[in-house]
CSV table of C-alpha atoms in Angstrom, one decimal:
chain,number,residue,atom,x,y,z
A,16,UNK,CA,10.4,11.0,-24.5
A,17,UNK,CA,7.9,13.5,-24.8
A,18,UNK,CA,4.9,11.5,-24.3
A,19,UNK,CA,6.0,10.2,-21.0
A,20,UNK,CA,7.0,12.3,-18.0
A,21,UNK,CA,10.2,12.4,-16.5
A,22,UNK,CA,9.7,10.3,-13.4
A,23,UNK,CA,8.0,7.9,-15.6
A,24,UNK,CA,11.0,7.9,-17.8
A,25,UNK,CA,12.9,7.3,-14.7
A,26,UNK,CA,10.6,4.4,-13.7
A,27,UNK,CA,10.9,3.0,-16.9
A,28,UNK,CA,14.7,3.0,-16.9
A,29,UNK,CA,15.2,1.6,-14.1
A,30,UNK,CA,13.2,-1.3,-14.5
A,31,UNK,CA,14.8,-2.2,-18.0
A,32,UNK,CA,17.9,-2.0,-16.1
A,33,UNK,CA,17.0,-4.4,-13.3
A,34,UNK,CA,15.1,-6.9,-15.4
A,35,UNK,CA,18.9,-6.6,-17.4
A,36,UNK,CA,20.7,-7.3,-14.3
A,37,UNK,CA,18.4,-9.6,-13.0
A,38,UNK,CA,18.7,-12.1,-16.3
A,39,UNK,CA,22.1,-11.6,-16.2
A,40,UNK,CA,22.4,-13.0,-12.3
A,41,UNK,CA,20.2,-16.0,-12.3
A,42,UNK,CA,22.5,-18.4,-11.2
A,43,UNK,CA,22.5,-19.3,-7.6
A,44,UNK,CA,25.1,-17.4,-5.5
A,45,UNK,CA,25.7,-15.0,-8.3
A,46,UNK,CA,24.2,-12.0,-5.9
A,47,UNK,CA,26.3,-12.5,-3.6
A,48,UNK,CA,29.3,-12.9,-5.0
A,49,UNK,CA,28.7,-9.6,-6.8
A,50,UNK,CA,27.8,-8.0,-3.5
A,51,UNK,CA,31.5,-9.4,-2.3
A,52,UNK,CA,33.3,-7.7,-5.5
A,53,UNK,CA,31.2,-4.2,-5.3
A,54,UNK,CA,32.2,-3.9,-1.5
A,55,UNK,CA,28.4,-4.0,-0.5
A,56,UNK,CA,26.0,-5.6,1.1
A,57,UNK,CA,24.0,-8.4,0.1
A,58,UNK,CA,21.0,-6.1,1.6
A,59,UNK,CA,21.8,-3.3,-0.1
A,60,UNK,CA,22.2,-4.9,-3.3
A,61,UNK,CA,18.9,-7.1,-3.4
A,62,UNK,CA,17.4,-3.3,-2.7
A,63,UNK,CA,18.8,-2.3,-6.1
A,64,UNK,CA,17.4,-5.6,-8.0
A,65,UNK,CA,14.2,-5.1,-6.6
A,66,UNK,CA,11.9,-3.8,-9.6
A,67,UNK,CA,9.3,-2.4,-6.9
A,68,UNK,CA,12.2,-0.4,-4.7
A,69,UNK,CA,13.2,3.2,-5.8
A,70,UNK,CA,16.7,3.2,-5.2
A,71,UNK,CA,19.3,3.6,-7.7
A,72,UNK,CA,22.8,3.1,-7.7
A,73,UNK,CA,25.6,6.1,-7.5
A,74,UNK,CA,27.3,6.9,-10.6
A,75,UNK,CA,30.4,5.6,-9.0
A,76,UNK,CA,28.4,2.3,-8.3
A,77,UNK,CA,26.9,2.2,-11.2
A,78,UNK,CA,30.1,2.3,-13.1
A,79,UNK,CA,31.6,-0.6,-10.9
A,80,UNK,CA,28.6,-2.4,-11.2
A,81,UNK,CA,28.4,-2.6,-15.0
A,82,UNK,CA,32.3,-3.4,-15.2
A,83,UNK,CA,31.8,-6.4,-13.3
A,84,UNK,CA,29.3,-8.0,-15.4
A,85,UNK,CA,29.7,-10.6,-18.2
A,86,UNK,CA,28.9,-8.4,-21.0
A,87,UNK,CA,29.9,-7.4,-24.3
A,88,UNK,CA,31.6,-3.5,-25.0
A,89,UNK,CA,28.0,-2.1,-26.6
A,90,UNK,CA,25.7,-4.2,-24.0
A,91,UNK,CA,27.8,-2.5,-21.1
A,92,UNK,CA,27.4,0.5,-22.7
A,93,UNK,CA,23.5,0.3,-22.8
A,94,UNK,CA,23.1,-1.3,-19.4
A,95,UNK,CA,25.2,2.1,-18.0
A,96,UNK,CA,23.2,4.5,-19.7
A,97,UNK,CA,20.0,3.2,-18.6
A,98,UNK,CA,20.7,3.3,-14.6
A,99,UNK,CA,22.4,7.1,-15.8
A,100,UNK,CA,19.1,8.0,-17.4
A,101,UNK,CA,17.4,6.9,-14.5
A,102,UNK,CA,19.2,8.9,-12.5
A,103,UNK,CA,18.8,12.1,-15.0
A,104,UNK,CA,15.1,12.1,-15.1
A,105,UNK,CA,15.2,11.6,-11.4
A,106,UNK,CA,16.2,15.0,-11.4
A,107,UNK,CA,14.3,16.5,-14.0
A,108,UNK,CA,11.6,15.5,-12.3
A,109,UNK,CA,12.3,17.2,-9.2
A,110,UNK,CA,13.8,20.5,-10.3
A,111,UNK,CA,10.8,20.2,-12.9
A,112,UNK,CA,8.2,20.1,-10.2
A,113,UNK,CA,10.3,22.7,-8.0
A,114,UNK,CA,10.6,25.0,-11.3
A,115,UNK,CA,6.6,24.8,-11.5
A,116,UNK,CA,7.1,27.3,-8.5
A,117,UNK,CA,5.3,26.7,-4.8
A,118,UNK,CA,3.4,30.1,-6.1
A,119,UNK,CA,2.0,27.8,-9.6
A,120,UNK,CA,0.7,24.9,-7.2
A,121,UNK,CA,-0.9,27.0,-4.8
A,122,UNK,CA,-3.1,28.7,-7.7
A,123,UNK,CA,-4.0,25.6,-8.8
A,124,UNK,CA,-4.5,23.2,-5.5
A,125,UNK,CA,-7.2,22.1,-6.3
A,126,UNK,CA,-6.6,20.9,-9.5
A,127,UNK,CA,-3.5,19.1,-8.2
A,128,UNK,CA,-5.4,17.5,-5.8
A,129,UNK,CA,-8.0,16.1,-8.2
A,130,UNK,CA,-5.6,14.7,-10.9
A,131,UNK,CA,-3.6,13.1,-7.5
A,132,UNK,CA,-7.1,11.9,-6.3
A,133,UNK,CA,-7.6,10.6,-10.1
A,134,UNK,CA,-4.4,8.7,-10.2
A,135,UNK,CA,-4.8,7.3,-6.5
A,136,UNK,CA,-7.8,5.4,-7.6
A,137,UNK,CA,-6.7,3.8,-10.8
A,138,UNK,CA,-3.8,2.9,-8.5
A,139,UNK,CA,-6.7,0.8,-6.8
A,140,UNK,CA,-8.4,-0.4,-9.3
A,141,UNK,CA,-6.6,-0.2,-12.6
A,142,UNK,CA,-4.8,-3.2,-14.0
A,143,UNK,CA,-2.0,-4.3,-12.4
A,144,UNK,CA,0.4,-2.6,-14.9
A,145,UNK,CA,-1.2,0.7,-14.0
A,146,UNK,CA,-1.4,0.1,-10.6
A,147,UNK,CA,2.7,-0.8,-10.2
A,148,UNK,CA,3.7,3.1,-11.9
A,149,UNK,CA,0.6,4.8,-10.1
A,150,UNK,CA,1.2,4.2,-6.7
A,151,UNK,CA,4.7,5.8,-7.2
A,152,UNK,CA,3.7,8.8,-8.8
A,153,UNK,CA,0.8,9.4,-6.0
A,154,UNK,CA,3.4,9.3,-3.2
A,155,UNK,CA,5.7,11.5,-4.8
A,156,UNK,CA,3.4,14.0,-6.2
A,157,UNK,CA,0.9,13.9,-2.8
A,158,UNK,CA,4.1,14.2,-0.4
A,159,UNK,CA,5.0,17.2,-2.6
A,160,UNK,CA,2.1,18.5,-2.8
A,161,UNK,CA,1.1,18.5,1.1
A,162,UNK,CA,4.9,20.4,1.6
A,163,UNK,CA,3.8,22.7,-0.7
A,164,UNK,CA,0.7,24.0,0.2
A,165,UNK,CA,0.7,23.3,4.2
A,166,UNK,CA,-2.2,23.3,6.7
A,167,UNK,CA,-2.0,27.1,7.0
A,168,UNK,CA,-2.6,28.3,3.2
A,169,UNK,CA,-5.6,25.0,2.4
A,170,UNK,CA,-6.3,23.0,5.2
A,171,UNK,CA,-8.4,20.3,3.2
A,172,UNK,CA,-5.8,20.2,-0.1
A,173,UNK,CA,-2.9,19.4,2.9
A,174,UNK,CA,-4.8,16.6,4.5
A,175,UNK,CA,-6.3,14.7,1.3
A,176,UNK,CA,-2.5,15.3,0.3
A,177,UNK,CA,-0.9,14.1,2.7
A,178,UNK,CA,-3.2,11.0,3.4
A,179,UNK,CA,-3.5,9.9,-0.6
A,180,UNK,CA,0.7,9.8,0.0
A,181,UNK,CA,0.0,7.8,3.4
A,182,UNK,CA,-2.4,5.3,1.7
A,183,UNK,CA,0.7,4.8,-1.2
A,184,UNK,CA,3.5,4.7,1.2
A,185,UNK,CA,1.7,2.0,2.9
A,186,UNK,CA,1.2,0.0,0.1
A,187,UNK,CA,4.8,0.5,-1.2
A,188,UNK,CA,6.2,-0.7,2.1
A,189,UNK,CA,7.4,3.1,3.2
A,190,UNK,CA,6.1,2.4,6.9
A,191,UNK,CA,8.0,5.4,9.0
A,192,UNK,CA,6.8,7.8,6.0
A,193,UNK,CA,3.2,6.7,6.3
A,194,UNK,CA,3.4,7.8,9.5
A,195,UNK,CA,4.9,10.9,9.0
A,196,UNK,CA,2.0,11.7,6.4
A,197,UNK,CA,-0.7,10.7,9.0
A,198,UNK,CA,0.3,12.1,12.2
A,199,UNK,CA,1.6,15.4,10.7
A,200,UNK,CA,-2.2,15.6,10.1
A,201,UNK,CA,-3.0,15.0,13.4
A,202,UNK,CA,-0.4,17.5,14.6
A,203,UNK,CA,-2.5,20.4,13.1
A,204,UNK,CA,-2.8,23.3,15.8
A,205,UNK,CA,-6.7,23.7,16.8
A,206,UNK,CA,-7.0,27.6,15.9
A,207,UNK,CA,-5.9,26.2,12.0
A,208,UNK,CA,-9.0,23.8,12.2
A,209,UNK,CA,-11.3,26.1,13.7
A,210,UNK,CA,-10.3,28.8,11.1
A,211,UNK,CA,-10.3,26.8,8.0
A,212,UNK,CA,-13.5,24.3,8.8
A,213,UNK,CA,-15.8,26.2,10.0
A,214,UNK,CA,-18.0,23.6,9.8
A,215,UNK,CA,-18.0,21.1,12.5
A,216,UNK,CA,-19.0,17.5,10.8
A,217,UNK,CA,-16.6,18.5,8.2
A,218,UNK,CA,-13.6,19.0,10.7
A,219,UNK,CA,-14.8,15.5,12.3
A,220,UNK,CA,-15.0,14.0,9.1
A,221,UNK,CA,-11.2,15.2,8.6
A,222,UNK,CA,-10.2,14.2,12.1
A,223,UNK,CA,-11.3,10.7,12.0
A,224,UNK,CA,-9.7,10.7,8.6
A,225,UNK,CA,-6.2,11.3,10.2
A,226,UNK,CA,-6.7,9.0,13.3
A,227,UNK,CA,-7.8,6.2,11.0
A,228,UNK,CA,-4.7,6.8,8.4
A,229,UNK,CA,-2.3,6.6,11.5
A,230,UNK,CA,-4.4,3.5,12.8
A,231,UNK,CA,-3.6,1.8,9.6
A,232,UNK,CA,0.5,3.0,10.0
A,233,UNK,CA,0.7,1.3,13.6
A,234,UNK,CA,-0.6,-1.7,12.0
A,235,UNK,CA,1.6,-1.7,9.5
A,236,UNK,CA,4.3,-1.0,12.4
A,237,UNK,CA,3.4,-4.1,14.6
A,238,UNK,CA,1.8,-1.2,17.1
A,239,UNK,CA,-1.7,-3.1,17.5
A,240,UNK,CA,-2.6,-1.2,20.8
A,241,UNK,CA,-2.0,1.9,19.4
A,242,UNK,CA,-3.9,1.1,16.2
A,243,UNK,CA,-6.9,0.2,18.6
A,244,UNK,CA,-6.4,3.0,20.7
A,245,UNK,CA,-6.5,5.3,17.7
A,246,UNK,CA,-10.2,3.5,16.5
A,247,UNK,CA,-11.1,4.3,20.0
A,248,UNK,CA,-10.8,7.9,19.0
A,249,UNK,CA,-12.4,8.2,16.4
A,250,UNK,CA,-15.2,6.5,17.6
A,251,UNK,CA,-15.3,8.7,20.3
A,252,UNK,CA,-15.6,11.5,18.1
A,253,UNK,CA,-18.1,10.0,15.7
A,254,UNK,CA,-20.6,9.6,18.9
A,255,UNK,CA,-20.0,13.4,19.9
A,256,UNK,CA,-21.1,14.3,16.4
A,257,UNK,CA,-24.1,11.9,16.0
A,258,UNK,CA,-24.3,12.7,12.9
A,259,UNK,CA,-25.8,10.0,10.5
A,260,UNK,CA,-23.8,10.5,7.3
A,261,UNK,CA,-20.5,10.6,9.2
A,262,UNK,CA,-21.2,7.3,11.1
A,263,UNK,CA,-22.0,5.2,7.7
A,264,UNK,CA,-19.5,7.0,5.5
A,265,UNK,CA,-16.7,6.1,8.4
A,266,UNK,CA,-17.8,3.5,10.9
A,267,UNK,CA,-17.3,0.5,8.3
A,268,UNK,CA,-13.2,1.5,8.0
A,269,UNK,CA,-13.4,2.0,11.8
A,270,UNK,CA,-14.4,-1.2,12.4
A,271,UNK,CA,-12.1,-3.1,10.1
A,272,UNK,CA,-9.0,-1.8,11.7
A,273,UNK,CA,-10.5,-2.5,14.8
A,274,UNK,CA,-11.0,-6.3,13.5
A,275,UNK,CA,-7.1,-6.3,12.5
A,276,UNK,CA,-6.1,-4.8,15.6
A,277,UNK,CA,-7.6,-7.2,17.9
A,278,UNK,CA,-7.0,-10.6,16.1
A,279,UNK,CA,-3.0,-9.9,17.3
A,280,UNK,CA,-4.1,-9.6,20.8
A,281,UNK,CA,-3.4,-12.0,23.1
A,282,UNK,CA,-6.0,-14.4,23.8
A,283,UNK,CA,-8.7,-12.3,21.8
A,284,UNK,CA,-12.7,-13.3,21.9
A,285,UNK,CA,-13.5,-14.2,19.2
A,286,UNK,CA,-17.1,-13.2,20.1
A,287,UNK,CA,-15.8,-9.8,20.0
A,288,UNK,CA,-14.7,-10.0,16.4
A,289,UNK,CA,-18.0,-11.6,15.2
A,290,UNK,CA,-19.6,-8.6,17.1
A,291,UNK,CA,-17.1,-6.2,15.1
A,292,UNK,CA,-17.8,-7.8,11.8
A,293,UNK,CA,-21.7,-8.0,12.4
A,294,UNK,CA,-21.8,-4.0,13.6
A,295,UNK,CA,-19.9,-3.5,10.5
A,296,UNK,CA,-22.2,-5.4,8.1
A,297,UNK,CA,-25.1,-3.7,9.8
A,298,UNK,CA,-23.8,0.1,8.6
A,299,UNK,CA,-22.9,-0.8,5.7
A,300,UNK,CA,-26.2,-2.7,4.8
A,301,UNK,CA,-28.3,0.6,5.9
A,302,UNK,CA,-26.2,3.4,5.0
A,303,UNK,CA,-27.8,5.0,2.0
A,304,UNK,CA,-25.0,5.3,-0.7
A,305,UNK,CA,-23.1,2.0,0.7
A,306,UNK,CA,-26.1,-0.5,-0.1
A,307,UNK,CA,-25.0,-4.4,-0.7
A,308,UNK,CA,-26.2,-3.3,-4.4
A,309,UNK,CA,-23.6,-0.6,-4.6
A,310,UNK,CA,-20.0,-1.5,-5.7
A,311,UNK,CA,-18.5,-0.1,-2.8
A,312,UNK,CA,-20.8,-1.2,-0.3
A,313,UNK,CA,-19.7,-4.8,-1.6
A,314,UNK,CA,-15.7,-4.2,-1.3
A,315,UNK,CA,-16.7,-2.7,2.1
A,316,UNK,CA,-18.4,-5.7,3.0
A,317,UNK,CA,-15.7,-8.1,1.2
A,318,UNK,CA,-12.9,-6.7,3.3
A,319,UNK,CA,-14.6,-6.7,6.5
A,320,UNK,CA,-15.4,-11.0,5.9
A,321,UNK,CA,-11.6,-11.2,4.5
A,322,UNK,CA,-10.9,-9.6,8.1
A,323,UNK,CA,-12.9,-11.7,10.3
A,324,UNK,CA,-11.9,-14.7,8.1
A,325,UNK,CA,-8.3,-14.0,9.0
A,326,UNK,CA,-9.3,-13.8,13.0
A,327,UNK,CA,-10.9,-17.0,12.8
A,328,UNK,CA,-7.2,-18.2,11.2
A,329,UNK,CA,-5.5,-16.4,13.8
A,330,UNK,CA,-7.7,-18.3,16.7
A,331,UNK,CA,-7.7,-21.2,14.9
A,332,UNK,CA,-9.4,-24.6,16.1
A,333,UNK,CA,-11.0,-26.9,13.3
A,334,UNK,CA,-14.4,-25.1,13.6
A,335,UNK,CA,-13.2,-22.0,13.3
A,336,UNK,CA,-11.0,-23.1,10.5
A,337,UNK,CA,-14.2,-24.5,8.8
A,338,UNK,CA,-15.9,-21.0,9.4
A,339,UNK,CA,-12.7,-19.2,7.9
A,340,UNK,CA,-13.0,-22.0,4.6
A,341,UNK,CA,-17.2,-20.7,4.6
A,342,UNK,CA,-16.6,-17.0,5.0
A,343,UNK,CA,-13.1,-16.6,2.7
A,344,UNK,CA,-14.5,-19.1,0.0
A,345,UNK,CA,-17.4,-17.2,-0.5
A,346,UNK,CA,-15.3,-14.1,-0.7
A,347,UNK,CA,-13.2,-15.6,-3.5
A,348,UNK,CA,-16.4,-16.7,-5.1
A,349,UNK,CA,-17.4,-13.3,-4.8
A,350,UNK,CA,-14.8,-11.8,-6.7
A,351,UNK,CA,-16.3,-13.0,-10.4
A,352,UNK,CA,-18.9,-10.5,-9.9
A,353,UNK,CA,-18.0,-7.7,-8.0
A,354,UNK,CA,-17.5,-4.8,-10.2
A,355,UNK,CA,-15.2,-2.4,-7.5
A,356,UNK,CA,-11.7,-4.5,-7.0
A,357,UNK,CA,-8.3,-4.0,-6.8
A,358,UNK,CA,-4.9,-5.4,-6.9
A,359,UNK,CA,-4.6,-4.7,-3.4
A,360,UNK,CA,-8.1,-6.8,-2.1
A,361,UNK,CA,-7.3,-9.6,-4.0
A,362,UNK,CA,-3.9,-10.3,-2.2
A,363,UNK,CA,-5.0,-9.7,1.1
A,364,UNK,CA,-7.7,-12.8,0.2
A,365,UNK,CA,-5.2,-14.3,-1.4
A,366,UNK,CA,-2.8,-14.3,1.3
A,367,UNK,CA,-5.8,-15.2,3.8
A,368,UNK,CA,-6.6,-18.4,2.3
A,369,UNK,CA,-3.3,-19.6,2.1
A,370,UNK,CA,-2.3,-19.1,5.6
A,371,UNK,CA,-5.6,-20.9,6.3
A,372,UNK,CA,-4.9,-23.8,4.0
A,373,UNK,CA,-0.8,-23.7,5.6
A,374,UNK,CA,-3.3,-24.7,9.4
A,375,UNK,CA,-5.3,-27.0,7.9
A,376,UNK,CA,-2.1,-29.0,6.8
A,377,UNK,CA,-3.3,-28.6,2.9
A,378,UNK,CA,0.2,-27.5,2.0
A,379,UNK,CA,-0.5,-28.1,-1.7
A,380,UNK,CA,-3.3,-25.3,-1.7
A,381,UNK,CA,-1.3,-23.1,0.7
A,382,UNK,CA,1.6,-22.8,-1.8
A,383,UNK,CA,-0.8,-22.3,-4.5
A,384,UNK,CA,-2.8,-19.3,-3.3
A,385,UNK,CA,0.9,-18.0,-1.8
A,386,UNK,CA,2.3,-18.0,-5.2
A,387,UNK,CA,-1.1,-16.6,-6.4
A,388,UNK,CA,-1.0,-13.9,-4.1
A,389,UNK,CA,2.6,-13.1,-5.1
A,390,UNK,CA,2.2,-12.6,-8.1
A,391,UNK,CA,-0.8,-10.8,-8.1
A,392,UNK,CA,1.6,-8.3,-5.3
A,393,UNK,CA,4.4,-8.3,-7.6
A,394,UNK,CA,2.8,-7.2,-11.1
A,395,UNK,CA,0.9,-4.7,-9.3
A,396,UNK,CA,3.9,-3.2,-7.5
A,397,UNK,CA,2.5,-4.1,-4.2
A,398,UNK,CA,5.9,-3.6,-2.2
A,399,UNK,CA,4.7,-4.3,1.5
A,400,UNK,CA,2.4,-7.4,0.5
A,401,UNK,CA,5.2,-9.0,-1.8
A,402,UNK,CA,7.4,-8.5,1.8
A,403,UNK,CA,5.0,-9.7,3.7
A,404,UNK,CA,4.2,-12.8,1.0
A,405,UNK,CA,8.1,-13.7,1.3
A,406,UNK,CA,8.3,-13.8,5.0
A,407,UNK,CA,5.9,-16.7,5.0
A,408,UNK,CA,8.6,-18.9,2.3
A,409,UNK,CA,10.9,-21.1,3.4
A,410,UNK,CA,14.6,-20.0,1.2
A,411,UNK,CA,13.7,-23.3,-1.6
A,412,UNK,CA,10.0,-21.6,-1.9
A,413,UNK,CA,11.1,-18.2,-2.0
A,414,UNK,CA,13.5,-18.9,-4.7
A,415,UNK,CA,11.0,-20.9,-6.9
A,416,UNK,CA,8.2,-18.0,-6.9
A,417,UNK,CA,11.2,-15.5,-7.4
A,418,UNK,CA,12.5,-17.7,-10.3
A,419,UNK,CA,8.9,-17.9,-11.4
A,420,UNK,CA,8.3,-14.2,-11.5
């Protein structure tokens, strides 16, 4: 297929081939019993069904696998040369990349990095069918990209790199390798940073970067004191280099993980995420390029309410419950007009209301926006959030919005 690329080929194969097997196994217990008769693990084998996971089976597996299904001759046929051409362009895709030579990407870094930048923001914002193939391709092609080049032959190229890959991994559910991309960042000796960025609010602005990136990977982790710690940092650093621009451009994000890292304390004031919110509403509101009139200065803003909307669920009493109803309704009222919004942004909301719905005992409207919210995670390829949206089922839930899908 010439007009696609061969991991989008591969992409493309494999999810014909698990939409196949997953029509094929719709009757309850059917999973497992195949699991039983391949020798594996129900795990393992929900990993292979799942359209937003990357693995594939082994030819050996794959040959099993299509021998113990109902089919006819010619259907069996097909079905194993679909999860074989997945593997093939697999591949081709990496000795492909590897054949473009380390010596090819380093010529052109820079132009790397701005088609990777390019496809990690229609990741964000694009449709939800874009979105589901985009994400994939930026973590593959940023990780490669930052192994490639390295901190010592272009500093900046490594660290947008390796953080584009970070913010993908996190969103495909790839915790330990989002923090792998953001702490190798961190790990960058001094003398490269003093060599490469000679000037200093670019190497803060870089810094705080990384810190921020491995805030959002200890979240992601459960590691909420270390996520604070790590906005603690780059705070820290921000104040050392007073510097306008930086503050507005990174104090907003800074904030917001700080909001999310304190509504899993223990006993948290919620004074002290009001305060959090407000200081973030106040940068954004007088930073020059994020005004409320600017697209971004609105998602800034609608992510930061979604926030302290979820710490008002988390510290819940029935008027902080009505405060969470005020503050996420108006978000969700929000979203008719705002012009800047992704897959991503609506789940989190999505996911919000329903948890607060689930404690004010409206379990009609909690499974609503759940099943809203999951599907929303699921046509977008939002790995981690469809996880996270399945935790909160019960097993008869689960398998109605799985049936559903």
């Amino acid at each position: 297929m010439e007009w696609l690329t061969p991991l989008e080929e591969a992409l493309l194969h494999r999810e014909v081939a698990v939409q196949t097997l997953q029509g094929l196994l719709r009757e309850r217990g059917s999973k497992e019993r195949l699991a039983r008769q391949l020798g594996v693990s129900p795990q393992y084998l929900s990993y292979l069904l799942d359209p937003w996971n990357h693995r594939t089976p082994s030819p050996a597996l794959a040959r099993r696998l299509v021998a113990a299904l109902p089919l006819e001759p010619e259907q069996r046929a097909t079905l194993w040369e679909h999860l074989m051409l997945c593997q093939v362009n697999r591949l081709e895709a990496r000795r492909a990349a590897f054949l473009e030579g380390r010596r090819s990407v380093l010529l052109n870094a820079e132009e790397h990095l701005h088609q990777l930048l390019q496809a990690s923001a229609e990741a964000q914002f694009g449709p939800n069918a874009v979105s589901r193939v985009k994400y994939r391709l930026v973590y593959e092609g940023g990780r490669y990209l930052a192994q490639v080049v390295g901190p010592r032959e272009d500093l900046r190229v490594f660290i947008e790199a390796s953080l584009v890959a970070h913010n993908a991994a996190n969103v495909l559910n790839y915790p330990v390798s989002a923090l792998w991309m953001a702490r190798q960042v961190n790990y960058v000796p001094e003398e490269i940073w003093l060599q490469a960025l000679r000037d200093r609010e670019e190497a803060i602005h870089y810094q705080v970067y990384g810190l921020l990136a491995t805030a959002t990977a200890y979240h992601n982790l459960g590691l909420y004191g270390e996520e604070y710690a790590c906005c603690d940092q780059a705070e820290a650093l921000l104040a050392e280099a007073g510097t306008t621009r930086l503050q507005e451009n990174w104090l907003p994000h800074l904030y917001r993980n700080k909001l999310n890292a304190l509504m899993y304390t223990p006993r948290f004031s919620i004074g002290e995420a009001e305060n959090i919110a407000h200081r973030a509403q106040e940068v954004i509101e007088r930073a020059s390029g994020h005004t409320l009139e600017s697209p971004f200065g609105q998602l800034l803003l609608f992510l930061i309410q979604v926030s302290l909307g979820r710490a008002y669920i988390r510290n819940a009493n029935r008027r902080r419950l009505n405060k969470a109803e005020v503050v996420l309704r108006g978000c969700y009222d929000a979203l008719a007009y705002m012009p800047l919004v992704g897959p991503l942004h609506r789940t989190l909301l999505l996911r919000a209301m329903a948890e607060m719905y689930g404690k004010m005992g409206s379990q009609e409207y909690r499974r609503h926006f759940l099943r809203s919210a999951y599907q929303e995670a699921s046509a977008a390829g939002l790995t981690h959030q469809r996880a996270r949206i399945l935790a909160k089922l019960s097993q008869e839930e689960r398998a109605q919005v799985e049936l559903a899908e």
